[in-house]
């Protein structure tokens, strides 16, 4: 059995009975004509497949129990043998077989069951038994059609392998490939584990605006929309940071948010324009406190979800056992370049080094940006991790506190695992004078054509001027974390509905 064409025209769908869609639509019309509702409003379920498997684990082959149950699910397999029919029902907990017999259902109901299609949602009532071949089953005394499927499922034995269709039609992917559900169960379990961990640390989960009058909190190109009533442009948030830190000013000492960010940038196996972030802010701590929080949280979630800290990602081992090493960006770039790299190097020398490594250079970049570009090109992808990379330049960290040892650097780290950034954190900049100067630098960059530079947020500066406590802040990419736990290579595999290019016209 093959999938019907999802792009079929109305004319194609009303073509002769060779078309599976038309054949099923004809069955639907016959059901309605005979007085059967093909889309019922409810069915009272008393047992799930997984529950029955556990409950009757000791039931012997050939034995019948007195456990009368009502089960429901999608019909995913069917085999007729004369006066017997074997149907496999799938619910969210697993599969259960229906052992249908003519002498139990009656001739008419048995014929009705035999005419059901794969993909139909059905309910059944009957006793639990185990067949002579050892298959746990429900022997129905009645079967109810709950929802008629008008499109055939993917081919039974091969499932759905076309990547484009899998991502675009996730509902079919979930039906055809049960292992896909496992990835999302890992995702949901990880988020739940993180929430429990944060609550145990006395963090309060909050919600901040998705629509911002000024894009801020990260360096990225925003999506723009327009509010008609106020006649003003608004921006889908690129990060919740500036609103969460306003709450520190207001007296909340530990806050976090798990929610969507939006960045108007390219798509790749690691990037989707809409993605999920955890951001957390804690008063009276700094970068060291954020390292401890990040490490403890990830270790906690990995243990709860995977049962181990020894993971495998795309064939390579990943050991999350703490403590994780710490290295500075300048140390790592120097090792990769085969020479000492520092802010003592001239701008021309750093630009020339970038050129030798095929890194495009913008005339407006300073030393900090050039060093960061060298790190991303020469180092980041080769770090298996987990490793905390520290000492990011102030030029590329407009919201981080400057290092007391070197004001050209900040007290910031990125956590790198399997060659990609998993978390970003720093001691927060709470000096409103310094912050105003950095916003001015960002404004100059934006005026020079940098679409990713931050906006100038005067209200945030006003909040800072009321006094912000010393604090640390941290962000973790939830999607990338789930990719690690589930051992999948593309971010689209951990997003239920990833963004796709428009479908081509039929």
Short mmCIF file of C-alpha atoms in Angstrom, two decimals:
data_model
loop_
_atom_site.label_atom_id
_atom_site.label_comp_id
_atom_site.label_asym_id
_atom_site.label_seq_id
_atom_site.Cartn_x
_atom_site.Cartn_y
_atom_site.Cartn_z
CA UNK A 1 0.00 0.00 0.00
CA UNK A 2 1.40 3.40 -0.95
CA UNK A 3 0.65 6.88 0.31
CA UNK A 4 -1.92 8.97 -1.48
CA UNK A 5 -0.57 12.09 -3.11
CA UNK A 6 -1.04 14.92 -0.54
CA UNK A 7 -1.07 17.41 -3.41
CA UNK A 8 -3.88 15.68 -5.33
CA UNK A 9 -6.44 17.98 -6.95
CA UNK A 10 -10.19 17.69 -6.36
CA UNK A 11 -10.53 16.17 -9.83
CA UNK A 12 -7.94 13.52 -9.00
CA UNK A 13 -9.65 12.72 -5.72
CA UNK A 14 -12.96 12.06 -7.48
CA UNK A 15 -11.30 9.85 -10.11
CA UNK A 16 -12.38 6.18 -10.47
CA UNK A 17 -11.91 3.70 -7.63
CA UNK A 18 -8.26 3.01 -8.50
CA UNK A 19 -7.51 6.06 -6.37
CA UNK A 20 -7.27 4.98 -2.70
CA UNK A 21 -8.62 8.33 -1.54
CA UNK A 22 -11.71 7.92 -3.71
CA UNK A 23 -12.22 4.34 -2.53
CA UNK A 24 -12.14 5.39 1.10
CA UNK A 25 -14.37 8.36 0.44
CA UNK A 26 -16.88 5.96 -1.12
CA UNK A 27 -16.76 3.84 2.04
CA UNK A 28 -17.37 6.97 4.10
CA UNK A 29 -20.44 7.82 2.03
CA UNK A 30 -21.74 4.25 2.43
CA UNK A 31 -21.33 4.42 6.20
CA UNK A 32 -23.27 7.68 6.38
CA UNK A 33 -25.98 6.29 4.11
CA UNK A 34 -26.36 3.23 6.36
CA UNK A 35 -26.78 5.40 9.44
CA UNK A 36 -23.32 4.86 10.95
CA UNK A 37 -21.57 7.95 12.29
CA UNK A 38 -17.96 7.74 11.00
CA UNK A 39 -16.77 10.43 13.41
CA UNK A 40 -18.19 9.78 16.87
CA UNK A 41 -17.93 12.28 19.71
CA UNK A 42 -16.43 10.04 22.41
CA UNK A 43 -15.46 6.54 23.49
CA UNK A 44 -14.85 5.68 27.13
CA UNK A 45 -11.48 3.95 27.37
CA UNK A 46 -10.79 1.82 30.45
CA UNK A 47 -7.36 0.40 29.58
CA UNK A 48 -4.28 1.27 27.52
CA UNK A 49 -2.04 -1.13 25.61
CA UNK A 50 1.03 -0.66 27.79
CA UNK A 51 -1.03 -1.08 30.95
CA UNK A 52 -2.52 -4.37 29.71
CA UNK A 53 0.89 -5.77 28.83
CA UNK A 54 2.07 -5.14 32.41
CA UNK A 55 -1.15 -6.28 34.06
CA UNK A 56 -1.28 -9.61 32.23
CA UNK A 57 2.40 -10.44 32.01
CA UNK A 58 1.76 -13.79 33.77
CA UNK A 59 -1.23 -14.81 31.64
CA UNK A 60 -0.38 -18.14 30.00
CA UNK A 61 -0.73 -18.94 26.29
CA UNK A 62 -4.25 -20.10 25.48
CA UNK A 63 -5.68 -18.64 28.70
CA UNK A 64 -8.57 -16.16 28.89
CA UNK A 65 -9.04 -13.69 31.75
CA UNK A 66 -12.24 -12.19 33.12
CA UNK A 67 -10.77 -8.69 32.64
CA UNK A 68 -13.38 -6.82 30.58
CA UNK A 69 -11.79 -3.73 28.99
CA UNK A 70 -12.51 -0.98 26.50
CA UNK A 71 -9.52 -0.07 24.34
CA UNK A 72 -9.09 2.42 21.50
CA UNK A 73 -6.42 3.36 19.00
CA UNK A 74 -5.40 3.53 15.38
CA UNK A 75 -5.64 0.38 13.26
CA UNK A 76 -2.07 -0.22 12.05
CA UNK A 77 -2.19 -3.86 10.90
CA UNK A 78 -4.90 -6.36 9.88
CA UNK A 79 -4.90 -10.01 8.91
CA UNK A 80 -8.02 -11.96 7.89
CA UNK A 81 -8.23 -15.75 8.20
CA UNK A 82 -11.71 -16.78 7.22
CA UNK A 83 -13.82 -16.59 10.37
CA UNK A 84 -10.94 -15.00 12.29
CA UNK A 85 -9.43 -11.53 11.97
CA UNK A 86 -6.39 -10.18 13.78
CA UNK A 87 -6.24 -6.39 14.16
CA UNK A 88 -3.43 -4.40 15.77
CA UNK A 89 -4.48 -1.27 17.63
CA UNK A 90 -1.87 1.37 18.49
CA UNK A 91 -2.39 3.92 21.26
CA UNK A 92 0.13 6.28 22.84
CA UNK A 93 1.49 3.51 25.09
CA UNK A 94 1.99 0.72 22.55
CA UNK A 95 0.16 -1.91 20.50
CA UNK A 96 -2.54 -4.40 21.46
CA UNK A 97 -4.04 -7.11 19.25
CA UNK A 98 -7.76 -7.59 18.70
CA UNK A 99 -8.61 -11.27 18.27
CA UNK A 100 -11.87 -11.05 16.32
CA UNK A 101 -14.07 -14.11 15.87
CA UNK A 102 -17.25 -14.45 13.81
CA UNK A 103 -19.03 -16.49 16.48
CA UNK A 104 -18.38 -13.76 19.07
CA UNK A 105 -19.08 -10.65 16.98
CA UNK A 106 -21.75 -12.06 14.71
CA UNK A 107 -21.72 -12.14 10.92
CA UNK A 108 -22.66 -8.51 10.30
CA UNK A 109 -20.23 -6.99 12.81
CA UNK A 110 -17.46 -9.31 11.64
CA UNK A 111 -18.04 -8.15 8.05
CA UNK A 112 -17.90 -4.55 9.31
CA UNK A 113 -14.55 -5.25 11.00
CA UNK A 114 -13.18 -6.89 7.86
CA UNK A 115 -14.02 -3.78 5.86
CA UNK A 116 -12.07 -1.43 8.13
CA UNK A 117 -9.01 0.30 6.63
CA UNK A 118 -5.53 0.74 8.04
CA UNK A 119 -5.40 4.14 9.65
CA UNK A 120 -8.96 4.05 10.98
CA UNK A 121 -9.43 4.90 14.65
CA UNK A 122 -11.50 2.23 16.38
CA UNK A 123 -12.66 1.25 19.83
CA UNK A 124 -13.30 -2.27 21.09
CA UNK A 125 -14.81 -3.89 24.17
CA UNK A 126 -14.00 -7.42 25.29
CA UNK A 127 -12.06 -9.74 27.55
CA UNK A 128 -8.28 -9.99 27.68
CA UNK A 129 -6.76 -13.31 26.61
CA UNK A 130 -3.52 -14.72 25.36
CA UNK A 131 -3.67 -16.64 22.10
CA UNK A 132 -2.22 -20.09 21.73
CA UNK A 133 0.74 -18.46 20.01
CA UNK A 134 1.31 -16.28 23.05
CA UNK A 135 0.00 -12.94 21.75
CA UNK A 136 -1.77 -10.83 24.37
CA UNK A 137 -5.10 -9.81 22.87
CA UNK A 138 -8.55 -8.40 23.48
CA UNK A 139 -11.39 -10.56 22.16
CA UNK A 140 -14.01 -7.99 21.20
CA UNK A 141 -17.72 -8.42 21.64
CA UNK A 142 -18.16 -5.07 19.87
CA UNK A 143 -16.06 -2.84 17.64
CA UNK A 144 -16.81 0.84 17.03
CA UNK A 145 -15.46 3.03 14.25
CA UNK A 146 -14.34 6.25 15.92
CA UNK A 147 -12.83 8.18 13.01
CA UNK A 148 -12.57 7.14 9.36
CA UNK A 149 -9.17 7.60 7.71
CA UNK A 150 -9.43 8.87 4.13
CA UNK A 151 -5.74 8.55 3.28
CA UNK A 152 -3.78 5.30 3.40
CA UNK A 153 -0.83 4.94 5.73
CA UNK A 154 2.73 4.65 4.43
CA UNK A 155 3.82 1.23 3.25
CA UNK A 156 3.68 -1.19 6.17
CA UNK A 157 7.18 -2.61 6.11
CA UNK A 158 9.20 0.34 4.92
CA UNK A 159 7.62 3.14 6.94
CA UNK A 160 8.19 6.71 5.88
CA UNK A 161 11.76 7.49 4.90
CA UNK A 162 11.47 10.59 2.71
CA UNK A 163 12.99 13.35 4.86
CA UNK A 164 11.01 16.16 3.25
CA UNK A 165 7.71 14.42 3.91
CA UNK A 166 8.72 13.36 7.41
CA UNK A 167 9.40 16.93 8.52
CA UNK A 168 6.56 18.55 6.60
CA UNK A 169 3.95 15.98 7.64
CA UNK A 170 5.12 15.10 11.15
CA UNK A 171 1.76 13.50 11.90
CA UNK A 172 2.52 10.80 9.31
CA UNK A 173 6.09 10.47 10.58
CA UNK A 174 4.81 9.76 14.09
CA UNK A 175 2.44 7.09 12.78
CA UNK A 176 4.94 5.37 10.50
CA UNK A 177 8.06 5.57 12.65
CA UNK A 178 7.46 4.78 16.34
CA UNK A 179 11.09 5.61 17.17
CA UNK A 180 10.34 9.26 16.33
CA UNK A 181 7.97 9.43 19.30
CA UNK A 182 10.86 8.30 21.52
CA UNK A 183 12.90 11.38 20.52
CA UNK A 184 10.09 13.67 21.60
CA UNK A 185 9.53 11.73 24.80
CA UNK A 186 13.20 12.47 25.55
CA UNK A 187 12.58 16.13 24.79
CA UNK A 188 9.57 16.40 27.08
CA UNK A 189 11.32 14.46 29.86
CA UNK A 190 14.39 16.72 29.64
CA UNK A 191 12.33 19.90 29.92
CA UNK A 192 10.39 18.48 32.87
CA UNK A 193 13.64 17.47 34.56
CA UNK A 194 15.10 20.96 34.08
CA UNK A 195 12.00 22.55 35.56
CA UNK A 196 12.19 20.32 38.63
CA UNK A 197 15.86 21.12 39.02
CA UNK A 198 15.29 24.87 38.79
CA UNK A 199 12.46 24.69 41.30
CA UNK A 200 14.74 22.80 43.69
CA UNK A 201 17.16 25.74 43.44
CA UNK A 202 14.37 28.22 44.33
CA UNK A 203 14.14 29.70 40.83
CA UNK A 204 10.78 31.18 39.79
CA UNK A 205 9.53 30.45 36.28
CA UNK A 206 8.24 33.61 34.60
CA UNK A 207 6.89 34.71 31.24
CA UNK A 208 8.14 37.79 29.43
CA UNK A 209 6.94 39.44 26.20
CA UNK A 210 7.35 37.81 22.80
CA UNK A 211 6.77 41.11 21.00
CA UNK A 212 9.49 43.68 21.69
CA UNK A 213 9.51 47.35 20.73
CA UNK A 214 13.31 47.15 20.54
CA UNK A 215 15.24 43.99 19.57
CA UNK A 216 17.76 43.14 22.28
CA UNK A 217 19.31 40.51 24.50
CA UNK A 218 21.45 39.00 21.74
CA UNK A 219 23.17 39.88 18.50
CA UNK A 220 20.85 38.58 15.79
CA UNK A 221 18.61 39.80 12.99
CA UNK A 222 15.00 40.02 14.20
CA UNK A 223 11.67 39.34 12.56
CA UNK A 224 9.62 42.52 12.15
CA UNK A 225 5.86 42.89 12.37
CA UNK A 226 3.47 45.83 12.71
CA UNK A 227 0.87 46.57 15.39
CA UNK A 228 -2.01 48.33 13.67
CA UNK A 229 -3.72 49.78 16.74
CA UNK A 230 -0.54 51.48 17.95
CA UNK A 231 0.79 52.02 14.41
CA UNK A 232 4.26 50.83 15.41
CA UNK A 233 6.72 48.16 14.39
CA UNK A 234 7.39 45.35 16.84
CA UNK A 235 9.97 42.58 16.79
CA UNK A 236 9.64 38.92 17.64
CA UNK A 237 12.02 38.49 20.49
CA UNK A 238 15.52 37.26 19.81
CA UNK A 239 16.12 36.73 23.55
CA UNK A 240 14.24 37.42 26.82
CA UNK A 241 17.39 38.64 28.60
CA UNK A 242 16.67 42.32 29.09
CA UNK A 243 13.19 41.67 30.48
CA UNK A 244 14.41 38.96 32.85
CA UNK A 245 17.11 41.30 34.17
CA UNK A 246 14.49 44.00 34.73
CA UNK A 247 12.99 41.52 37.21
CA UNK A 248 16.31 41.45 39.08
CA UNK A 249 15.99 45.21 39.43
CA UNK A 250 12.45 44.70 40.72
CA UNK A 251 13.60 42.37 43.48
CA UNK A 252 13.25 38.85 42.05
CA UNK A 253 16.52 37.13 42.92
CA UNK A 254 16.22 33.91 40.87
CA UNK A 255 14.17 33.79 37.68
CA UNK A 256 14.11 31.65 34.57
CA UNK A 257 12.07 31.20 31.41
CA UNK A 258 11.77 28.32 28.94
CA UNK A 259 10.24 29.65 25.77
CA UNK A 260 10.63 30.48 22.11
CA UNK A 261 13.14 32.83 20.53
CA UNK A 262 13.01 33.96 16.90
CA UNK A 263 15.94 34.91 14.71
CA UNK A 264 15.62 35.91 11.07
CA UNK A 265 18.63 33.94 9.93
CA UNK A 266 19.49 30.93 7.79
CA UNK A 267 18.48 27.33 8.46
CA UNK A 268 20.88 24.44 8.95
CA UNK A 269 21.09 21.13 10.86
CA UNK A 270 21.82 23.30 13.93
CA UNK A 271 19.60 26.31 13.29
CA UNK A 272 15.87 26.91 12.99
CA UNK A 273 14.41 30.43 12.90
CA UNK A 274 12.18 29.49 15.85
CA UNK A 275 13.84 27.66 18.73
CA UNK A 276 13.54 27.01 22.47
CA UNK A 277 15.85 28.51 25.07
CA UNK A 278 16.20 28.33 28.80
CA UNK A 279 17.45 31.61 30.27
CA UNK A 280 18.12 31.97 34.01
CA UNK A 281 19.34 34.88 36.14
CA UNK A 282 20.52 34.72 39.74
CA UNK A 283 21.36 37.66 41.98
CA UNK A 284 24.52 37.79 44.09
CA UNK A 285 26.53 35.32 42.01
CA UNK A 286 28.83 35.49 38.99
CA UNK A 287 30.32 33.40 36.19
CA UNK A 288 31.50 30.75 38.67
CA UNK A 289 27.99 30.33 40.02
CA UNK A 290 26.68 30.01 36.46
CA UNK A 291 29.25 27.30 35.67
CA UNK A 292 28.11 25.33 38.70
CA UNK A 293 24.44 25.83 37.81
CA UNK A 294 24.93 24.85 34.17
CA UNK A 295 27.03 21.78 34.95
CA UNK A 296 24.70 20.57 37.72
CA UNK A 297 21.56 21.09 35.64
CA UNK A 298 22.84 19.24 32.59
CA UNK A 299 24.21 16.38 34.70
CA UNK A 300 20.89 16.14 36.57
CA UNK A 301 18.78 16.07 33.39
CA UNK A 302 21.07 13.61 31.58
CA UNK A 303 20.97 11.20 34.52
CA UNK A 304 17.18 11.41 34.83
CA UNK A 305 16.47 11.08 31.11
CA UNK A 306 19.22 8.72 29.95
CA UNK A 307 20.17 6.99 33.19
CA UNK A 308 23.86 7.63 32.56
CA UNK A 309 26.44 10.35 31.92
CA UNK A 310 28.29 8.22 29.37
CA UNK A 311 26.49 9.07 26.14
CA UNK A 312 27.18 8.40 22.50
CA UNK A 313 26.61 11.07 19.89
CA UNK A 314 26.81 10.19 16.21
CA UNK A 315 29.22 7.33 16.92
CA UNK A 316 31.51 9.27 19.28
CA UNK A 317 31.55 8.93 23.09
CA UNK A 318 30.51 11.91 25.21
CA UNK A 319 31.34 11.80 28.91
CA UNK A 320 29.35 14.31 30.95
CA UNK A 321 30.98 13.30 34.22
CA UNK A 322 31.90 16.48 36.16
CA UNK A 323 33.97 18.50 36.71
CA UNK A 324 34.34 19.83 33.17
CA UNK A 325 37.58 21.48 32.01
CA UNK A 326 37.95 25.24 31.55
CA UNK A 327 40.07 26.94 28.89
CA UNK A 328 40.33 30.54 27.71
CA UNK A 329 39.54 31.56 24.16
CA UNK A 330 42.99 33.14 23.71
CA UNK A 331 44.72 29.92 24.80
CA UNK A 332 42.71 27.80 22.39
CA UNK A 333 43.11 30.18 19.45
CA UNK A 334 46.86 30.43 20.07
CA UNK A 335 47.19 26.65 20.05
CA UNK A 336 45.20 26.34 16.82
CA UNK A 337 47.10 29.17 15.10
CA UNK A 338 50.50 27.84 16.18
CA UNK A 339 51.48 31.20 17.64
CA UNK A 340 50.52 33.47 20.51
CA UNK A 341 47.33 35.45 19.89
CA UNK A 342 46.46 38.40 22.14
CA UNK A 343 45.22 41.96 22.13
CA UNK A 344 48.86 43.02 21.79
CA UNK A 345 48.64 41.94 18.14
CA UNK A 346 47.87 44.75 15.73
CA UNK A 347 44.52 44.95 14.01
CA UNK A 348 46.23 44.45 10.65
CA UNK A 349 48.03 41.31 11.85
CA UNK A 350 44.79 39.77 13.15
CA UNK A 351 42.96 40.66 9.94
CA UNK A 352 45.77 39.13 7.87
CA UNK A 353 45.59 35.95 9.95
CA UNK A 354 41.86 35.76 9.32
CA UNK A 355 42.52 36.18 5.63
CA UNK A 356 44.98 33.27 5.62
CA UNK A 357 42.24 31.09 7.04
CA UNK A 358 39.60 32.26 4.55
CA UNK A 359 37.64 34.25 7.13
CA UNK A 360 35.88 37.26 5.56
CA UNK A 361 36.69 40.47 7.45
CA UNK A 362 34.52 43.54 7.86
CA UNK A 363 36.27 46.91 8.00
CA UNK A 364 34.36 47.85 11.14
CA UNK A 365 35.58 44.90 13.21
CA UNK A 366 37.90 45.38 16.12
CA UNK A 367 40.43 42.97 17.60
CA UNK A 368 37.85 41.23 19.77
CA UNK A 369 35.62 40.37 16.82
CA UNK A 370 38.57 39.11 14.77
CA UNK A 371 39.74 36.86 17.61
CA UNK A 372 36.22 35.52 18.04
CA UNK A 373 36.01 34.75 14.31
CA UNK A 374 39.33 32.89 14.51
CA UNK A 375 38.01 30.85 17.44
CA UNK A 376 34.82 29.91 15.62
CA UNK A 377 36.71 28.91 12.46
CA UNK A 378 39.76 27.17 13.91
CA UNK A 379 38.68 25.83 17.30
CA UNK A 380 35.00 25.50 18.13
CA UNK A 381 34.11 22.65 15.79
CA UNK A 382 37.02 20.52 17.01
CA UNK A 383 36.14 20.69 20.72
CA UNK A 384 34.51 17.42 21.73
CA UNK A 385 33.78 18.68 25.23
CA UNK A 386 32.12 19.22 27.47
CA UNK A 387 34.39 22.20 28.00
CA UNK A 388 33.86 25.70 29.35
CA UNK A 389 35.52 28.26 27.07
CA UNK A 390 36.08 31.52 28.97
CA UNK A 391 37.42 35.02 28.35
CA UNK A 392 35.25 36.27 25.49
CA UNK A 393 36.08 39.74 24.13
CA UNK A 394 33.97 42.67 25.33
CA UNK A 395 33.40 43.66 21.71
CA UNK A 396 31.33 40.51 21.10
CA UNK A 397 29.76 40.42 24.59
CA UNK A 398 27.80 43.68 24.96
CA UNK A 399 25.86 42.56 28.04
CA UNK A 400 28.63 40.83 30.01
CA UNK A 401 30.70 42.25 32.85
CA UNK A 402 34.26 43.21 31.96
CA UNK A 403 37.04 41.11 33.44
CA UNK A 404 38.83 42.74 36.38
CA UNK A 405 42.11 41.32 35.04
CA UNK A 406 41.67 42.60 31.46
CA UNK A 407 38.89 45.06 30.53
CA UNK A 408 39.12 43.97 26.88
CA UNK A 409 37.71 40.62 27.97
CA UNK A 410 34.52 39.67 29.85
CA UNK A 411 33.61 37.19 32.54
CA UNK A 412 31.77 35.04 30.05
CA UNK A 413 31.83 31.39 29.05
CA UNK A 414 30.34 29.19 26.40
CA UNK A 415 29.84 25.49 27.04
CA UNK A 416 30.95 23.52 23.99
CA UNK A 417 29.85 19.91 23.50
CA UNK A 418 30.42 17.92 20.29
CA UNK A 419 31.80 21.00 18.55
CA UNK A 420 28.82 23.25 19.12
CA UNK A 421 27.72 25.83 21.66
CA UNK A 422 25.27 24.35 24.15
CA UNK A 423 25.20 27.12 26.76
CA UNK A 424 26.26 30.74 27.10
CA UNK A 425 26.65 32.54 30.42
CA UNK A 426 28.42 35.41 32.13
CA UNK A 427 28.69 37.70 35.06
CA UNK A 428 26.07 40.31 34.26
CA UNK A 429 26.98 43.87 33.44
CA UNK A 430 25.19 45.93 36.11
CA UNK A 431 27.02 49.25 35.54
CA UNK A 432 24.53 51.50 33.66
CA UNK A 433 27.29 53.88 32.47
CA UNK A 434 29.29 51.06 30.88
CA UNK A 435 26.08 49.56 29.46
CA UNK A 436 25.11 52.88 27.87
CA UNK A 437 28.52 53.12 26.21
CA UNK A 438 28.20 49.61 24.82
CA UNK A 439 24.71 50.29 23.51
CA UNK A 440 26.14 53.32 21.74
CA UNK A 441 28.78 51.10 20.12
CA UNK A 442 26.04 48.69 19.03
CA UNK A 443 24.05 51.60 17.61
CA UNK A 444 27.08 52.68 15.56
CA UNK A 445 27.48 49.15 14.24
CA UNK A 446 23.80 49.00 13.31
CA UNK A 447 24.08 52.35 11.58
CA UNK A 448 27.05 51.00 9.62
CA UNK A 449 24.91 48.15 8.30
CA UNK A 450 25.22 45.44 10.95
CA UNK A 451 21.68 44.00 10.98
CA UNK A 452 22.51 41.79 13.99
CA UNK A 453 23.63 44.61 16.30
CA UNK A 454 21.47 45.26 19.36
CA UNK A 455 18.99 48.09 19.56
CA UNK A 456 19.44 50.97 21.97
CA UNK A 457 17.05 50.21 24.84
CA UNK A 458 16.65 53.37 26.90
CA UNK A 459 14.08 51.83 29.24
CA UNK A 460 16.47 49.02 30.12
CA UNK A 461 19.14 51.61 30.93
CA UNK A 462 16.61 53.46 33.10
CA UNK A 463 15.93 50.21 34.98
CA UNK A 464 19.65 49.68 35.50
CA UNK A 465 19.98 53.20 36.86
CA UNK A 466 17.63 52.23 39.69
CA UNK A 467 20.27 49.66 40.67
CA UNK A 468 20.74 46.06 39.59
CA UNK A 469 22.31 43.59 42.04
CA UNK A 470 25.44 41.68 41.06
CA UNK A 471 24.21 38.67 39.14
CA UNK A 472 25.00 35.82 36.81
CA UNK A 473 22.98 34.84 33.78
CA UNK A 474 22.87 31.70 31.68
CA UNK A 475 21.15 30.43 28.53
CA UNK A 476 20.91 26.86 27.25
CA UNK A 477 19.67 25.83 23.82
CA UNK A 478 17.03 23.24 24.67
CA UNK A 479 16.87 21.90 21.11
CA UNK A 480 20.61 21.27 20.94
CA UNK A 481 20.56 19.66 24.38
CA UNK A 482 17.83 17.27 23.23
CA UNK A 483 19.83 16.51 20.07
CA UNK A 484 22.67 15.38 22.34
CA UNK A 485 20.47 13.25 24.60
CA UNK A 486 18.57 11.66 21.71
CA UNK A 487 21.67 11.23 19.50
CA UNK A 488 20.22 12.94 16.42
CA UNK A 489 22.20 15.05 13.96
CA UNK A 490 19.61 17.61 12.83
CA UNK A 491 17.66 20.12 14.88
CA UNK A 492 14.64 19.28 12.71
CA UNK A 493 14.54 15.84 14.32
CA UNK A 494 13.81 17.36 17.75
CA UNK A 495 11.26 19.95 16.56
CA UNK A 496 7.74 18.63 16.11
CA UNK A 497 7.07 21.04 13.27
CA UNK A 498 10.30 22.53 11.86
CA UNK A 499 10.09 25.38 9.39
CA UNK A 500 10.17 24.30 5.76
CA UNK A 501 10.26 25.95 2.37
CA UNK A 502 6.81 26.32 0.78
CA UNK A 503 5.56 23.21 -1.01
CA UNK A 504 5.88 23.31 -4.78
CA UNK A 505 2.65 23.53 -6.74
CA UNK A 506 1.39 20.23 -8.06
#
